[in-house]
Coordinates of C-alpha atoms in Angstrom, one line a residue:
G124 CA -25.0 -0.2 -1.0
L125 CA -23.4 -3.6 -1.1
L126 CA -19.8 -3.7 -2.1
T127 CA -18.8 -5.8 -5.1
L128 CA -15.4 -7.4 -5.8
V129 CA -14.4 -8.3 -9.2
H130 CA -11.9 -11.1 -9.0
G131 CA -9.9 -13.5 -10.9
A132 CA -11.1 -17.2 -11.0
M133 CA -7.9 -18.5 -9.4
E134 CA -8.6 -16.2 -6.4
R135 CA -12.2 -17.2 -6.0
D136 CA -11.8 -18.9 -2.6
T137 CA -9.9 -15.9 -1.1
A138 CA -12.5 -13.6 -2.6
A139 CA -15.3 -15.6 -1.1
S140 CA -13.8 -15.1 2.4
T141 CA -14.3 -11.3 2.2
G142 CA -18.0 -11.5 2.4
L143 CA -18.5 -9.1 -0.5
T144 CA -20.7 -9.5 -3.5
L145 CA -18.6 -11.3 -6.1
V146 CA -18.2 -11.1 -9.8
D147 CA -15.9 -13.7 -11.5
R148 CA -13.9 -11.6 -14.0
D149 CA -12.9 -14.6 -16.1
Q150 CA -16.5 -15.7 -16.6
H151 CA -18.0 -12.3 -17.2
Y152 CA -15.2 -10.4 -18.8
N153 CA -12.9 -13.0 -20.4
L154 CA -9.7 -11.2 -21.3
Y155 CA -8.7 -13.8 -23.8
E156 CA -11.8 -13.1 -25.8
L157 CA -11.2 -9.3 -25.5
L158 CA -7.7 -9.8 -26.8
R159 CA -9.0 -11.8 -29.7
K160 CA -11.6 -9.1 -30.3
H161 CA -8.9 -6.3 -30.4
E162 CA -6.4 -8.4 -32.4
G163 CA -3.9 -8.7 -29.5
N164 CA -3.9 -5.0 -28.5
R165 CA -3.7 -5.3 -24.7
L166 CA -4.5 -1.6 -24.1
A167 CA -7.6 -1.7 -26.1
A168 CA -8.7 -5.0 -24.4
M169 CA -8.2 -3.4 -20.9
V170 CA -10.1 -0.2 -21.9
D171 CA -12.9 -2.5 -23.2
Y172 CA -12.9 -4.5 -20.0
L173 CA -13.1 -1.5 -17.7
M174 CA -15.8 0.1 -19.7
Q175 CA -17.9 -3.1 -19.4
V176 CA -17.3 -3.1 -15.6
V177 CA -18.4 0.5 -15.4
E178 CA -21.5 -0.2 -17.4
H179 CA -22.6 -3.5 -15.7
Q180 CA -22.0 -2.1 -12.2
E181 CA -23.8 1.1 -13.2
L182 CA -21.1 3.3 -11.9
Q183 CA -21.7 7.1 -12.3
G184 CA -20.5 10.3 -10.8
R185 CA -16.9 10.3 -9.3
L186 CA -15.0 7.1 -9.7
G187 CA -11.9 6.8 -7.4
L188 CA -8.8 5.2 -8.6
F189 CA -6.7 3.4 -6.0
G190 CA -3.9 0.7 -6.0
M191 CA -0.6 0.0 -7.5
M192 CA 0.4 0.1 -11.2
D193 CA 3.2 1.3 -13.3
A194 CA 2.7 5.1 -13.5
G195 CA 3.0 5.3 -17.3
E196 CA 0.7 2.4 -17.9
A197 CA -1.9 3.8 -15.5
Y198 CA -1.7 7.3 -17.1
T199 CA -2.2 5.8 -20.6
L200 CA -5.0 3.3 -19.6
F201 CA -7.1 5.7 -17.6
N202 CA -6.8 8.6 -19.9
Q203 CA -8.3 6.3 -22.6
V204 CA -11.0 5.1 -20.3
Q205 CA -11.9 8.7 -19.3
D206 CA -12.2 9.6 -23.1
R207 CA -15.0 7.1 -23.4
L208 CA -16.9 7.7 -20.2
E209 CA -20.1 9.6 -20.1
G210 CA -21.5 10.8 -16.7
T211 CA -18.5 9.4 -14.8
T212 CA -15.3 11.2 -13.9
L213 CA -12.2 9.3 -12.8
V214 CA -10.6 11.0 -9.8
G215 CA -7.5 10.3 -7.8
E216 CA -6.1 11.5 -4.5
F217 CA -2.6 12.6 -3.9
E218 CA -2.5 12.9 -0.1
D219 CA -4.8 11.7 2.7
S220 CA -6.5 9.1 0.3
L221 CA -9.5 7.1 1.5
F222 CA -7.3 4.0 2.1
A223 CA -4.5 6.0 3.8
Q224 CA -6.9 7.4 6.2
A225 CA -8.5 4.0 6.8
R226 CA -5.0 2.5 7.5
E227 CA -3.8 5.4 9.7
T228 CA -5.5 4.0 12.9
K229 CA -5.7 0.3 13.9
D230 CA -8.3 -1.5 16.0
D231 CA -7.2 -3.8 18.8
G232 CA -7.4 -6.8 16.5
E233 CA -4.9 -5.3 14.2
I234 CA -2.8 -4.2 17.1
D235 CA -2.7 -7.8 18.4
E236 CA -1.1 -8.7 15.0
L237 CA 1.4 -6.0 15.4
V238 CA 2.2 -7.1 19.0
E239 CA 3.0 -10.5 17.6
A240 CA 5.2 -9.0 14.8
G241 CA 7.1 -7.1 17.5
R242 CA 7.6 -10.2 19.7
L243 CA 9.0 -12.3 16.9
T244 CA 11.1 -9.5 15.4
S245 CA 12.5 -8.8 18.9
L246 CA 13.5 -12.5 19.2
V247 CA 15.3 -12.3 15.9
V248 CA 17.3 -9.3 17.0
R249 CA 18.1 -10.8 20.4
E250 CA 19.3 -14.1 18.7
T251 CA 21.4 -12.1 16.2
R252 CA 23.1 -10.3 19.1
D253 CA 23.8 -13.7 20.7
F254 CA 25.1 -15.1 17.4
L255 CA 27.6 -12.3 17.1
S256 CA 28.7 -12.5 20.7
G257 CA 29.3 -16.2 20.3
H258 CA 32.2 -15.6 17.9
Q259 CA 35.8 -15.2 18.6
A260 CA 37.8 -12.1 17.6
R261 CA 41.2 -12.3 15.8
N262 CA 43.1 -9.2 14.8
E263 CA 40.0 -7.0 15.5
V264 CA 37.8 -9.1 13.2
L265 CA 35.2 -11.8 14.2
V266 CA 36.1 -15.2 12.8
R267 CA 34.0 -18.2 11.9
S268 CA 34.7 -21.8 13.1
D269 CA 36.6 -22.4 9.9
G270 CA 38.9 -19.5 10.6
E271 CA 37.6 -17.2 8.0
A272 CA 36.3 -13.7 8.7
L273 CA 32.6 -13.5 9.6
T274 CA 31.0 -11.1 7.2
I275 CA 27.9 -9.0 7.0
G276 CA 26.6 -11.5 4.4
D277 CA 27.1 -14.3 6.9
V278 CA 25.2 -12.3 9.5
K279 CA 22.3 -11.5 7.1
R280 CA 22.0 -15.2 6.1
F281 CA 21.5 -16.0 9.9
I282 CA 19.0 -13.1 10.1
R283 CA 17.0 -14.4 7.1
A284 CA 17.0 -17.9 8.5
R285 CA 15.7 -16.8 11.9
I286 CA 13.0 -14.6 10.2
A287 CA 11.8 -17.6 8.2
G288 CA 12.0 -19.9 11.3
Y289 CA 9.5 -17.8 13.0
G290 CA 7.2 -17.8 10.0
M291 CA 7.8 -14.2 9.0
H292 CA 9.3 -12.9 5.8
E293 CA 11.1 -9.8 4.4
D294 CA 9.6 -7.7 1.7
H295 CA 12.5 -5.3 1.6
G296 CA 15.5 -7.1 3.1
C297 CA 17.2 -5.4 6.3
I298 CA 19.9 -2.9 7.0
F299 CA 23.0 -4.2 8.6
S300 CA 25.7 -1.6 8.0
Q301 CA 29.0 -1.0 9.6
G302 CA 31.4 1.9 10.0
R303 CA 31.1 4.5 7.3
D304 CA 28.1 2.8 5.7
A305 CA 26.3 3.1 9.1
G306 CA 26.6 6.8 8.5
V307 CA 24.1 6.7 5.6
P308 CA 20.7 5.9 7.1
H309 CA 19.4 3.4 4.3
N310 CA 22.7 1.8 3.3
A311 CA 21.9 -1.8 3.6
G312 CA 25.5 -2.8 4.2
D313 CA 28.2 -4.5 2.2
P314 CA 27.8 -8.3 2.3
A315 CA 31.5 -8.9 1.8
M316 CA 32.6 -6.6 4.7
P317 CA 34.2 -8.4 7.7
M318 CA 32.7 -7.8 11.1
R319 CA 35.2 -5.5 12.8
L320 CA 35.5 -4.6 16.5
G321 CA 34.9 -1.1 17.6
Q322 CA 32.9 0.1 14.6
S323 CA 29.3 1.2 14.9
I324 CA 26.7 -1.2 13.4
V325 CA 23.2 -0.1 12.5
F326 CA 20.8 -2.9 12.5
D327 CA 17.4 -1.9 11.2
I328 CA 14.9 -4.8 10.6
F329 CA 11.4 -4.6 9.3
P330 CA 9.8 -8.1 8.6
L331 CA 6.1 -8.9 8.5
V332 CA 4.0 -11.7 9.9
P333 CA 1.7 -13.8 7.7
S334 CA -1.3 -11.5 8.3
G335 CA 0.7 -8.8 6.5
Y336 CA 1.6 -6.5 9.4
F337 CA 5.2 -5.2 9.7
H338 CA 7.4 -4.4 12.7
D339 CA 10.2 -1.9 12.6
L340 CA 13.1 -1.7 15.0
T341 CA 16.7 -0.5 15.1
R342 CA 19.6 -1.1 17.3
T343 CA 23.1 0.3 17.2
W344 CA 25.9 -2.0 18.2
S345 CA 29.7 -2.0 18.5
L346 CA 31.5 -5.4 18.8
G347 CA 33.9 -5.7 21.8
Y348 CA 34.2 -2.0 22.5
A349 CA 33.0 1.3 21.3
T350 CA 35.1 4.4 20.4
D351 CA 34.5 7.6 22.4
E352 CA 33.1 9.4 19.5
V353 CA 30.5 6.6 18.9
L354 CA 29.7 6.3 22.5
E355 CA 29.1 10.0 22.9
A356 CA 26.7 10.1 19.8
W357 CA 24.9 7.0 21.1
E358 CA 24.5 8.5 24.6
Q359 CA 23.1 11.7 23.1
T360 CA 20.7 9.7 20.9
K361 CA 19.5 7.5 23.7
T362 CA 19.0 10.6 25.8
I363 CA 16.6 12.2 23.3
F364 CA 15.0 8.8 22.5
D365 CA 14.0 8.4 26.3
R366 CA 12.7 12.1 26.3
V367 CA 10.6 11.6 23.3
M368 CA 9.2 8.3 24.6
A369 CA 8.3 10.0 27.8
A370 CA 6.6 12.8 25.8
V371 CA 4.5 10.5 23.6
A372 CA 0.9 10.9 24.7
L373 CA -2.6 11.2 23.1
G374 CA -3.2 14.7 21.8
V375 CA 0.4 15.5 21.2
P376 CA 1.1 17.0 17.7
C377 CA 3.5 14.7 15.8
R378 CA 5.3 17.8 14.6
D379 CA 6.1 18.8 18.2
L380 CA 8.0 15.5 18.8
Q381 CA 10.2 16.1 15.8
N382 CA 10.9 19.7 16.7
M383 CA 11.7 18.6 20.2
T384 CA 14.3 16.2 18.7
C385 CA 15.7 18.9 16.4
D386 CA 16.0 21.3 19.4
F387 CA 18.0 18.8 21.4
Y388 CA 20.5 17.9 18.7
E389 CA 20.9 21.5 17.4
A390 CA 21.7 22.6 21.0
L391 CA 24.6 20.1 21.0
G392 CA 25.9 21.5 17.7
H393 CA 24.6 18.9 15.3
P394 CA 22.9 19.9 12.0
T395 CA 19.5 18.6 11.5
A396 CA 17.0 18.3 8.7
R397 CA 15.3 21.4 10.1
S398 CA 18.4 23.7 10.5
R399 CA 20.2 22.5 7.3
P400 CA 17.7 20.9 4.9
G401 CA 19.4 18.2 2.7
T402 CA 22.2 17.7 5.1
H403 CA 24.1 14.4 5.0
E404 CA 25.5 14.8 8.5
G405 CA 23.9 15.0 11.9
Y406 CA 20.2 14.3 12.3
V407 CA 19.1 13.9 8.7
H408 CA 15.5 12.6 8.8
S409 CA 12.2 12.8 10.6
L410 CA 11.6 11.1 13.9
G411 CA 9.2 8.3 12.9
H412 CA 6.4 7.0 10.7
G413 CA 3.3 4.9 11.0
I414 CA 3.5 1.1 10.6
G415 CA 0.8 -1.5 9.6
L416 CA 0.2 -3.2 6.4
D417 CA 3.0 -1.2 4.9
I418 CA 6.3 -0.2 6.5
H419 CA 5.6 3.5 6.1
E420 CA 2.1 4.7 6.8
E421 CA 0.6 7.7 8.6
P422 CA 1.2 9.3 11.0
S423 CA 4.4 11.0 10.1
L424 CA 6.5 12.4 13.0
S425 CA 7.8 15.2 10.7
H426 CA 8.3 18.9 11.0
R427 CA 7.1 19.4 7.5
E428 CA 4.7 22.2 6.6
G429 CA 1.0 21.0 6.8
N430 CA 1.6 18.2 9.3
T431 CA -1.2 19.0 11.7
T432 CA -1.7 15.3 12.9
V433 CA -2.1 14.7 16.6
L434 CA -1.6 11.4 18.3
M435 CA -4.8 9.4 18.8
P436 CA -6.0 5.9 19.7
G437 CA -5.1 3.4 17.1
H438 CA -1.9 5.2 15.9
V439 CA 1.0 2.7 15.6
F440 CA 4.4 4.3 14.8
S441 CA 8.2 4.3 15.1
V442 CA 10.4 6.5 17.3
E443 CA 13.9 6.7 15.8
P444 CA 16.3 9.4 16.4
G445 CA 19.8 9.1 15.0
L446 CA 23.1 10.7 14.2
Y447 CA 25.1 10.1 11.1
Y448 CA 28.7 11.1 10.2
P449 CA 29.8 8.9 7.3
D450 CA 33.0 11.0 6.7
R451 CA 33.9 10.2 10.3
G452 CA 33.1 6.6 9.9
F453 CA 30.0 6.0 11.9
G454 CA 26.2 6.4 12.4
V455 CA 23.9 5.5 15.2
R456 CA 20.1 5.1 15.5
I457 CA 17.7 3.7 18.2
E458 CA 14.2 2.7 17.1
D459 CA 11.3 1.3 18.9
S460 CA 7.7 0.9 17.5
V461 CA 4.8 1.8 19.8
A462 CA 1.0 1.7 19.7
F463 CA -2.1 3.3 21.2
R464 CA -4.8 0.8 21.8
E465 CA -8.3 1.8 21.3
S466 CA -8.6 2.5 24.9
G467 CA -5.8 5.0 24.6
A468 CA -3.2 2.8 26.5
L469 CA 0.3 3.2 25.1
I470 CA 2.2 -0.1 24.5
N471 CA 5.9 -0.6 23.4
L472 CA 5.9 -3.3 20.6
T473 CA 9.7 -3.7 20.8
D474 CA 11.5 -5.7 23.5
V475 CA 15.3 -5.6 22.8
P476 CA 18.0 -4.3 25.1
Y477 CA 19.5 -1.0 24.1
D478 CA 23.2 -1.8 25.0
L479 CA 25.7 -0.4 22.6
V480 CA 28.6 -2.8 23.2
V481 CA 28.2 -6.5 22.2
P482 CA 30.8 -8.6 24.1
V483 CA 32.7 -11.2 22.0
R484 CA 34.8 -14.1 23.0

């Protein structure tokens, strides 16, 4: 049958653009009146509101619950609703939900949005590299024109300005970590830390374009020069990155790509999330994840039990091997995002050089 959207009055124009049958919540189920009826008890008012929606829309059978809400509030609210329902059962899905399945593959229109997100994000990363390279070094530290040390905070301000300049925005900030912090995959970086020569920098950026689609890419840099240890880890990571990218094809099990990466690193003596679950050193995570209207979607390039997904048209995902040794003062990661169009053609959404060393003045 026809789909119905119950919406707030302030969102009526956006609601109208969906083409769905509309019900104005504020006209049909006035929450102020419901609060007055229940003497200010918000929980009772919300239960009453939802019960009216179920009755008026003649909802029966299994009624799926989707969306975002505080877990405790949702538990309390929907338990009370269920207690009052007759002939209708509230159901939720823990994995492979309806919307997760719908978002796992993208059509070419969505992929066009992801191509644009990749193009703009790549420009930001290129410009950030040029920004760093344009600074002079003094006593192994980059300095600003006023003679003060350039800090991670300064670099992040530049990044935010360029993201905004291209009409994008950040939902989650970015990762720009150096030295020991680069050895912890999701350490965002210390804003007060000066930019030092010869230390690994993990720059992981994941902004979204106005249509809501994300891009995700990571580069590892070292200002001026790289130590032998960082260079070796980077070369190893670039080698397996290239091998995985060459192996990406329709019909390939996602799990196989992660196992291929673990095999490579383990053969070189590095611990992995497979050989040493919970390790803080070596290769500590899965190979990649889906990207779309959220930064983490299906498919998952993980070796976890039960992961039977194979690559198919419409999949958009990251490829991001890395090595992390915080106690030795470094981490490296290389990440591109790729997509299979509806035709099955594979495209790389990321366009940034992989060079490790960033020359400085």
